[in-house]
Amino acid sequence: MDRQTVFSGLQPTGNVHLGNYLGALRNWVKLQDSYDCVYCVVDLHAITVDYDPKQFESDRLEAAKVLMATGIDPDRSLFYFQSQVPQHSELSWILGAMTPTGVLGRMTQYKDKVAKGEAANLGLFAYPVLMAADILLYHANLVPIGDDQRQHLELTRDLAERFNNRFGEVFPIPDALIPETTSRVMSLTDPTSKMSKTDPNDKSRVLILDSPDVVRKKIRSAVTDSDPDVRFDPAGKPGISNLLEIMSACTERSIDDLVEEYGSRGYGKFKDAVADAVIAALAPIRNAYENLDDEEVARIMRRGALDARTKAEGFQQIVREATGLAAL
Ligand code: AMP
Ligand code: TRP
């Protein structure tokens, strides 16, 4: 049997954080051992909100470098910038022609962004359709993502089914791969909302490239509660529970084990241990990042786009044929 295909994307908006890493990127890296992986820096998604073109250029390269530093291997995986492969946009248009607007209006990410003041433009509205196109373009079977993308993946599955029912079996129905813990790493300053790239408060997130000192400061100042026990209770103790999940993911020790060790030793000691664990987990990534050369990475991305285009063209013909569009 053919190997199955994995697809996932990361927006190049800078600020790649621990939530991205523990929720998604760690899985991206592992999956390379057993699947054909396609990983994409989704720059077309990022322009659906206000942005600065100059900053965008450097954020895009930084995102590519961070992914390579975490272990995305361009010799094993297809790795490129989304906008350099025009087939994503074409498929998005085709899928858009079969997407009810009512469904898009109910997407929580869209509603949240508009509630936070983003302009309600067509790109932001159609964002999940472009994501479906990314995934379906390569006939992906598995999509490693964090919890916040669950609803978008449901839409992707629904569109694949609609397409297949109307035009014949073209797309596999992709499954989400969402980690059991750390699928929703919470903000350090407000542990009832998720850690996010766009929170105006820098202390709300640990960046993958933060220095050890900065990591320690941010974790020490993480919002907790006044009851001194270290216990896993996401509803009653969201701050401590978030730190327990983070530490467990970084050390590969169970939460029970950590509670046993730190339960009654006080928050100070516990936070220091969490900081140590995060610093140790991020150290090899920071190190690898420092050793990457910008020119070399840019060259790798150009080569990735060429390879991806070749592959995408084949899939594009299948869709054109199924839908009755002219062959290229
Ligand atoms: P984005 O930053 O929106 O491009 O997200 C890249 C990946 O990180 C997606 O798979 C998200 O679901 C995941 N992700 C983003 N924020 C978090 C978080 N706070 N916890 C866990 N996963 C996250
Ligand atoms: N929408 C995703 C996010 O904000 C990024 C993304 C775009 C993606 N296309 C994708 C993720 C395809 C998985 C598969 O995080």
PDB file of C-alpha atoms and ligand atoms in Angstrom, residues 7-11 42 45 82 109 127 130-131 134-135 143-145 148-149 152, ligand 2:
ATOM      1  CA  PHE A   7      -0.430  17.884   5.538  1.00  0.00           C
ATOM      2  CA  SER A   8      -0.231  20.828   7.896  1.00  0.00           C
ATOM      3  CA  GLY A   9       0.362  24.572   7.838  1.00  0.00           C
ATOM      4  CA  LEU A  10       1.708  27.354  10.039  1.00  0.00           C
ATOM      5  CA  GLN A  11       0.975  31.040   9.566  1.00  0.00           C
ATOM      6  CA  VAL A  42       0.665  29.497   4.828  1.00  0.00           C
ATOM      7  CA  HIS A  45      -3.800  32.813   5.156  1.00  0.00           C
ATOM      8  CA  GLN A  82       1.874  28.330   0.120  1.00  0.00           C
ATOM      9  CA  GLN A 109     -12.214  31.693  14.570  1.00  0.00           C
ATOM     10  CA  TYR A 127     -10.080  31.318   5.262  1.00  0.00           C
ATOM     11  CA  LEU A 130      -8.401  27.810   1.620  1.00  0.00           C
ATOM     12  CA  MET A 131      -7.321  25.559   4.492  1.00  0.00           C
ATOM     13  CA  ASP A 134      -4.406  23.048   1.241  1.00  0.00           C
ATOM     14  CA  ILE A 135      -5.255  19.691   2.755  1.00  0.00           C
ATOM     15  CA  VAL A 143      -3.623  16.595   9.624  1.00  0.00           C
ATOM     16  CA  PRO A 144      -1.651  17.346  12.822  1.00  0.00           C
ATOM     17  CA  ILE A 145      -3.211  20.443  14.436  1.00  0.00           C
ATOM     18  CA  ASP A 148      -8.472  25.469  17.740  1.00  0.00           C
ATOM     19  CA  GLN A 149      -8.403  24.039  14.192  1.00  0.00           C
ATOM     20  CA  HIS A 152     -11.903  23.890  10.255  1.00  0.00           C
TER      21      HIS A 152
HETATM   22  N1  TRP B   2      -5.511  27.585   9.834  1.00  0.00           N
HETATM   23  C1  TRP B   2      -4.329  27.043  10.451  1.00  0.00           C
HETATM   24  C2  TRP B   2      -4.009  27.849  11.691  1.00  0.00           C
HETATM   25  O1  TRP B   2      -4.396  28.971  11.833  1.00  0.00           O
HETATM   26  C3  TRP B   2      -3.150  27.054   9.515  1.00  0.00           C
HETATM   27  C4  TRP B   2      -3.410  26.197   8.314  1.00  0.00           C
HETATM   28  C5  TRP B   2      -3.629  26.634   7.047  1.00  0.00           C
HETATM   29  C6  TRP B   2      -3.474  24.785   8.296  1.00  0.00           C
HETATM   30  N2  TRP B   2      -3.799  25.570   6.208  1.00  0.00           N
HETATM   31  C7  TRP B   2      -3.726  24.429   6.944  1.00  0.00           C
HETATM   32  C8  TRP B   2      -3.343  23.796   9.267  1.00  0.00           C
HETATM   33  C9  TRP B   2      -3.880  23.108   6.561  1.00  0.00           C
HETATM   34  C10 TRP B   2      -3.494  22.465   8.881  1.00  0.00           C
HETATM   35  C11 TRP B   2      -3.758  22.120   7.537  1.00  0.00           C
HETATM   36  O2  TRP B   2      -3.346  27.363  12.530  1.00  0.00           O
END
